[in-house]
Amino acid sequence: MGIEEFGGGQAAQADVLVVTTNDVPGYEVQRVIGEIFGLTVRSRHLGSQIGAGLKSMIGGELKGLTKTLVETRNQAMERLVEQARVRGANAVLMFRFDVTEAADVGTEVCAYGTAVVIAPKNA
């Protein structure tokens, strides 16, 4: 598995900017739309669970589970961006992830933030 399988985030030319900060340097918030989120729940497949159980005995990274979690986070973020787009936002401020176990059958990943409309500041 290459490193590209373990990454995430936005493409360089995204139409909805997503940042973890409260503001974007050089831009001003023109309108706050409100909280948005993208949610997904993924179950672990049996092969990953068996492999993880064996790996936990000898130590090391659980690459199959890591890859699944990356894919899950990326899906949650894609859903967040789609919600922002549908509601008329061009940016999401204060972006975060929340990850929890979902009734012992899977992992719930929620991507959330504040949808806003931003514009360049007048110099």
Tab-separated table of C-alpha atoms in Angstrom:
chain	number	residue	atom	x	y	z
A	1	MET	CA	0.000	0.000	0.000
A	2	GLY	CA	1.311	3.406	-0.950
A	3	ILE	CA	1.155	6.524	1.204
A	4	GLU	CA	-1.527	7.980	-1.117
A	5	GLU	CA	-3.962	5.400	0.264
A	6	PHE	CA	-3.612	6.854	3.765
A	7	GLY	CA	-4.286	10.518	3.060
A	8	GLY	CA	-7.273	12.768	2.737
A	9	GLY	CA	-8.354	16.343	2.491
A	10	GLN	CA	-9.419	18.517	-0.376
A	11	ALA	CA	-8.235	18.860	-3.923
A	12	ALA	CA	-6.186	21.975	-4.654
A	13	GLN	CA	-8.983	23.689	-6.625
A	14	ALA	CA	-12.005	22.893	-4.437
A	15	ASP	CA	-15.089	25.089	-4.910
A	16	VAL	CA	-15.844	24.951	-1.150
A	17	LEU	CA	-12.866	25.808	1.043
A	18	VAL	CA	-12.690	23.766	4.255
A	19	VAL	CA	-10.441	25.004	7.073
A	20	THR	CA	-9.982	24.196	10.746
A	21	THR	CA	-9.464	27.864	11.614
A	22	ASN	CA	-12.022	30.484	12.675
A	23	ASP	CA	-11.282	32.666	9.656
A	24	VAL	CA	-9.409	32.736	6.359
A	25	PRO	CA	-6.600	35.297	6.029
A	26	GLY	CA	-7.418	37.889	3.374
A	27	TYR	CA	-11.139	37.033	3.385
A	28	GLU	CA	-14.123	38.244	5.337
A	29	VAL	CA	-17.236	36.347	6.296
A	30	GLN	CA	-20.187	37.919	4.520
A	31	ARG	CA	-22.834	35.508	5.786
A	32	VAL	CA	-22.965	32.712	8.327
A	33	ILE	CA	-25.221	29.912	7.134
A	34	GLY	CA	-24.801	27.700	10.187
A	35	GLU	CA	-23.666	24.303	11.374
A	36	ILE	CA	-23.384	21.520	8.841
A	37	PHE	CA	-22.211	17.950	9.054
A	38	GLY	CA	-21.467	14.880	6.984
A	39	LEU	CA	-22.027	11.515	8.648
A	40	THR	CA	-21.219	7.933	7.771
A	41	VAL	CA	-21.133	4.644	9.663
A	42	ARG	CA	-18.939	1.815	8.474
A	43	SER	CA	-18.850	-1.743	9.678
A	44	ARG	CA	-15.623	-3.669	9.874
A	45	HIS	CA	-15.458	-6.690	7.629
A	46	LEU	CA	-14.547	-10.046	9.142
A	47	GLY	CA	-11.140	-10.232	7.453
A	48	SER	CA	-10.069	-6.918	8.979
A	49	GLN	CA	-11.243	-7.966	12.417
A	50	ILE	CA	-9.391	-11.277	12.313
A	51	GLY	CA	-6.257	-9.594	10.966
A	52	ALA	CA	-6.506	-6.862	13.609
A	53	GLY	CA	-6.900	-9.460	16.350
A	54	LEU	CA	-3.789	-11.323	15.222
A	55	LYS	CA	-1.799	-8.119	14.715
A	56	SER	CA	-2.726	-6.856	18.185
A	57	MET	CA	-0.949	-9.890	19.663
A	58	ILE	CA	2.361	-9.083	17.988
A	59	GLY	CA	2.092	-5.302	17.632
A	60	GLY	CA	2.288	-2.959	14.673
A	61	GLU	CA	-0.003	-0.808	12.581
A	62	LEU	CA	-3.384	-2.202	11.597
A	63	LYS	CA	-3.108	-1.068	7.961
A	64	GLY	CA	-6.447	-2.502	6.848
A	65	LEU	CA	-8.291	-0.654	9.612
A	66	THR	CA	-6.271	2.509	8.991
A	67	LYS	CA	-7.214	2.473	5.310
A	68	THR	CA	-10.885	1.892	6.176
A	69	LEU	CA	-10.891	4.806	8.606
A	70	VAL	CA	-9.263	7.118	6.039
A	71	GLU	CA	-11.889	6.157	3.459
A	72	THR	CA	-14.629	6.724	6.032
A	73	ARG	CA	-13.313	10.162	7.017
A	74	ASN	CA	-13.030	11.156	3.347
A	75	GLN	CA	-16.631	10.081	2.726
A	76	ALA	CA	-17.857	12.088	5.741
A	77	MET	CA	-15.944	15.139	4.493
A	78	GLU	CA	-17.387	14.766	0.973
A	79	ARG	CA	-20.884	14.732	2.486
A	80	LEU	CA	-20.088	17.835	4.552
A	81	VAL	CA	-18.875	19.688	1.451
A	82	GLU	CA	-21.997	18.666	-0.470
A	83	GLN	CA	-24.179	20.020	2.360
A	84	ALA	CA	-22.234	23.303	2.291
A	85	ARG	CA	-22.648	23.559	-1.476
A	86	VAL	CA	-26.395	22.826	-1.353
A	87	ARG	CA	-26.914	25.494	1.311
A	88	GLY	CA	-25.036	28.137	-0.696
A	89	ALA	CA	-21.739	28.227	1.202
A	90	ASN	CA	-18.341	28.613	-0.382
A	91	ALA	CA	-16.413	27.806	2.800
A	92	VAL	CA	-16.584	25.776	5.993
A	93	LEU	CA	-14.873	27.206	9.061
A	94	MET	CA	-13.886	25.388	12.263
A	95	PHE	CA	-13.931	21.993	10.531
A	96	ARG	CA	-13.617	18.971	12.848
A	97	PHE	CA	-14.082	15.210	12.914
A	98	ASP	CA	-15.800	13.210	15.631
A	99	VAL	CA	-15.289	9.445	15.683
A	100	THR	CA	-17.246	7.026	17.880
A	101	GLU	CA	-18.095	3.373	18.029
A	102	ALA	CA	-21.615	2.659	16.771
A	103	ALA	CA	-23.257	-0.065	18.854
A	104	ASP	CA	-20.220	-2.389	18.605
A	105	VAL	CA	-20.904	-2.996	14.918
A	106	GLY	CA	-18.976	-0.210	13.272
A	107	THR	CA	-17.438	3.215	13.443
A	108	GLU	CA	-19.378	6.449	13.126
A	109	VAL	CA	-17.504	9.381	11.643
A	110	CYS	CA	-19.027	12.845	11.675
A	111	ALA	CA	-17.363	15.749	9.876
A	112	TYR	CA	-18.746	19.090	11.046
A	113	GLY	CA	-18.158	22.815	10.870
A	114	THR	CA	-19.761	26.176	10.171
A	115	ALA	CA	-20.929	26.899	6.629
A	116	VAL	CA	-20.235	30.464	5.529
A	117	VAL	CA	-19.981	32.703	2.500
A	118	ILE	CA	-16.609	34.425	2.304
A	119	ALA	CA	-15.214	37.073	-0.045
A	120	PRO	CA	-11.792	38.707	-0.444
A	121	LYS	CA	-11.267	41.737	1.783
A	122	ASN	CA	-11.140	45.081	0.044
A	123	ALA	CA	-7.617	46.467	0.272
